Coordinates of C-alpha atoms in Angstrom, one line a residue:
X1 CA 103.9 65.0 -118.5
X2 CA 102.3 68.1 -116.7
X3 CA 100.3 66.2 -114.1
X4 CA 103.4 64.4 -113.2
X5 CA 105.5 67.8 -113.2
X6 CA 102.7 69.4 -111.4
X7 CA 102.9 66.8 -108.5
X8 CA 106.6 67.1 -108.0
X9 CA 106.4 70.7 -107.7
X10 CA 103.9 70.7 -105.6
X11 CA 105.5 67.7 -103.0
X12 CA 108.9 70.0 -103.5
X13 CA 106.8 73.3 -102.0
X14 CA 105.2 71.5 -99.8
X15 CA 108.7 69.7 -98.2
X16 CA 110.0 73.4 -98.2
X17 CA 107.6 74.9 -96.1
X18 CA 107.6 72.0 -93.7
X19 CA 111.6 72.4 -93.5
X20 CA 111.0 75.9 -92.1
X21 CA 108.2 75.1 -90.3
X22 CA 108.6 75.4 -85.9
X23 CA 107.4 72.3 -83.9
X24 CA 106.9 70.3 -80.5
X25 CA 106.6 66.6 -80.7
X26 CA 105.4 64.6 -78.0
X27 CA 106.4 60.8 -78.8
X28 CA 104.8 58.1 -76.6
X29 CA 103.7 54.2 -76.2
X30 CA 101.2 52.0 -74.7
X31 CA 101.6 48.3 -74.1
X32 CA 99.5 48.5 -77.7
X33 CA 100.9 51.1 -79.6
X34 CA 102.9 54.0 -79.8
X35 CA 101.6 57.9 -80.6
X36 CA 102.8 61.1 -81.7
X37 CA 101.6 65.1 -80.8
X38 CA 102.5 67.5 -82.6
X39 CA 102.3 71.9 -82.4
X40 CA 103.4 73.7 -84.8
X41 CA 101.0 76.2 -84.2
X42 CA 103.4 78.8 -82.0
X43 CA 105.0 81.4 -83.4
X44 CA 107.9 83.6 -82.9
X45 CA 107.9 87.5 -83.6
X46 CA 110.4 86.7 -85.9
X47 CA 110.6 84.3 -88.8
X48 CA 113.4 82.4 -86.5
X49 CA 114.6 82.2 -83.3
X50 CA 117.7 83.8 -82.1
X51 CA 120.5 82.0 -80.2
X52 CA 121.7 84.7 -78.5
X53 CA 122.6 85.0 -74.1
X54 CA 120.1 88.0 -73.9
X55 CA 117.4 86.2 -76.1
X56 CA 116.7 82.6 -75.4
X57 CA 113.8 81.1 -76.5
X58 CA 110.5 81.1 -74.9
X59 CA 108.1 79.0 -76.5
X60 CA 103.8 79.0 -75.5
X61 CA 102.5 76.1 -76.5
X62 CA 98.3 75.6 -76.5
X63 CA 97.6 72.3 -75.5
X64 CA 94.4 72.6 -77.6
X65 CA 96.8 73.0 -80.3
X66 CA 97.9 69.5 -80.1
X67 CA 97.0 67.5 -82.7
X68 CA 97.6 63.6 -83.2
X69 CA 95.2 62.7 -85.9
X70 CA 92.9 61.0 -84.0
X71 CA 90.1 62.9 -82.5
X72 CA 89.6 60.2 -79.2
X73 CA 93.1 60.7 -78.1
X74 CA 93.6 64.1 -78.8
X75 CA 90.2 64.6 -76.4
X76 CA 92.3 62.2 -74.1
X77 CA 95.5 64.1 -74.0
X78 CA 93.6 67.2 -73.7
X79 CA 91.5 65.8 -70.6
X80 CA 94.5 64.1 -69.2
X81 CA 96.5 67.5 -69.4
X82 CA 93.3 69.5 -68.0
X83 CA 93.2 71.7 -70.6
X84 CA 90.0 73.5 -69.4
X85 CA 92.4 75.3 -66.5
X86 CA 95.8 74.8 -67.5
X87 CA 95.3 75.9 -71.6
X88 CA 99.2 76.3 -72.0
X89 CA 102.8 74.4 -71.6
X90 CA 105.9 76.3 -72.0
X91 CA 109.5 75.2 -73.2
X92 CA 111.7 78.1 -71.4
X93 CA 115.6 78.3 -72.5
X94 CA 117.4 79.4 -69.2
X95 CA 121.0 78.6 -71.0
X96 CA 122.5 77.6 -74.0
X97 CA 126.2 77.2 -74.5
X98 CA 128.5 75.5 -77.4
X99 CA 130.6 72.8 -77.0
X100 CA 133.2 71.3 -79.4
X101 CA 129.7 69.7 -81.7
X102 CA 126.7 70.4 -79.9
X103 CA 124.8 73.1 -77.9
X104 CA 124.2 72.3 -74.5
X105 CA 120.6 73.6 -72.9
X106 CA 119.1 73.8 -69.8
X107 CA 115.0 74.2 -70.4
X108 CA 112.5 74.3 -68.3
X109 CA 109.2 72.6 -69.2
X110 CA 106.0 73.6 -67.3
X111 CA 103.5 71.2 -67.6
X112 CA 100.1 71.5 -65.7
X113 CA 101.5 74.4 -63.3
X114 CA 104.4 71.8 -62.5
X115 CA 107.9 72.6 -63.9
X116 CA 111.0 70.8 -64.1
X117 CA 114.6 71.5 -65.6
X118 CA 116.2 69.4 -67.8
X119 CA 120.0 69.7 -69.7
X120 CA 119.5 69.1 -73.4
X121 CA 121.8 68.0 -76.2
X122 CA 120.8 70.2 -79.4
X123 CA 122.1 69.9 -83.0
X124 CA 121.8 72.5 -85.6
X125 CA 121.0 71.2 -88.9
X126 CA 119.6 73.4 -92.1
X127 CA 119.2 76.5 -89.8
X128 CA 117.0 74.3 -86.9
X129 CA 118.1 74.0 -83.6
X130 CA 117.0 70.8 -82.8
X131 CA 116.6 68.5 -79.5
X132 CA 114.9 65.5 -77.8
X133 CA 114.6 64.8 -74.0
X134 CA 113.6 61.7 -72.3
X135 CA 111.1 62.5 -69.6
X136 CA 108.1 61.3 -67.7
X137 CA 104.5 62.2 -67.1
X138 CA 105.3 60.9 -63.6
X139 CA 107.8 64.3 -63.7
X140 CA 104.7 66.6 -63.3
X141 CA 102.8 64.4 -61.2
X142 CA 100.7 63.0 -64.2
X143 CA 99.5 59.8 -64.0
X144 CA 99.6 58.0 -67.3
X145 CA 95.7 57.0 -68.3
X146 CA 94.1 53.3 -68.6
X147 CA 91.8 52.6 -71.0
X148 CA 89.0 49.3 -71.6
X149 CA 89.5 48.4 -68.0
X150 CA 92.7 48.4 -67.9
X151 CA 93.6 46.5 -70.9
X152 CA 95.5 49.6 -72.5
X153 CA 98.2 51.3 -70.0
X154 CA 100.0 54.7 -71.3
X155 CA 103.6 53.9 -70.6
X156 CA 105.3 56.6 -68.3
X157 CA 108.1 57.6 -70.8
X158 CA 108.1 60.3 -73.5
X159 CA 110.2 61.7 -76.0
X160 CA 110.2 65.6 -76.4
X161 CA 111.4 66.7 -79.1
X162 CA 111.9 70.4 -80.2
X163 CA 112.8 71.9 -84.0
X164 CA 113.3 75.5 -84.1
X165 CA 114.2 77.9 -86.9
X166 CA 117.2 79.5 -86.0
X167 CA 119.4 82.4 -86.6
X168 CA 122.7 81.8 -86.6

């Protein structure tokens, strides 16, 4: 009966920590597959981020810090992203206002010393602000790798999506 008690504990403690726990996902697809990149890796000052007009967010993501699980494409994404002279991405609040559900942000993503705004739709749920935006690697003049001669074409569509410990 220990072992098993043990276990739960542990997979409790372990889903805690991940609840608080900051992060950037990158979702994508080939004509194969699909792929995920993840950071959780940046940090605030704080424990959390505050939602306030004077004190938006303004998150530093290494690229480096990207991880995927598999060591080929993470050496991809980090070739395809030159990584070797542009070693960060940012995610910069510029506004966030309420609405009658939602909070309503305009970000700018910088991306390989290209940067482009986008309005985002974020929820807050268990003290996270959280959001996703369609976008394109086409947006920062990133064109989406081929691999085996062509037989394997990154699609031009992403999914960012951004969880943030909040103060409320």
């Amino acid at each position: 009966m220990k072992p098993l008690y043990m276990v739960l504990l542990f997979l409790f403690s372990t889903t805690m920590i991940n609840a608080q726990e900051n992060f950037v996902k990158i979702n994508g697809s080939t004509n194969v597959s699909s792929f995920q990149f993840f950071n959780t890796t940046f940090k605030n000052d704080r424990d959390s981020y505050s939602l306030s007009e004077k004190n938006l967010p303004n998150i530093i993501l290494k690229v480096s810090d990207f991880d995927c699980g598999n060591k080929m494409m993470i050496r991809d994404f980090r070739k395809m992203l030159n990584v070797e002279k542009y070693p960060e991405m940012t995610i910069r609040f510029l506004s966030l206002t309420k609405d009658q559900k939602n909070l309503l942000a305009v970000i700018e993503v910088k991306i390989m010393n290209q940067t482009k705004k986008y309005h985002v739709d974020f929820i807050i749920q268990n003290n996270k602000l959280i959001g996703r935006k369609s976008l394109k690697f086409s947006d920062f003049n990133i064109t989406p790798p081929k691999k085996m001669g062509g037989m394997i074409v990154v699609k031009d569509d992403l999914d960012l999506i951004l969880s943030l410990v909040t103060r409320i």
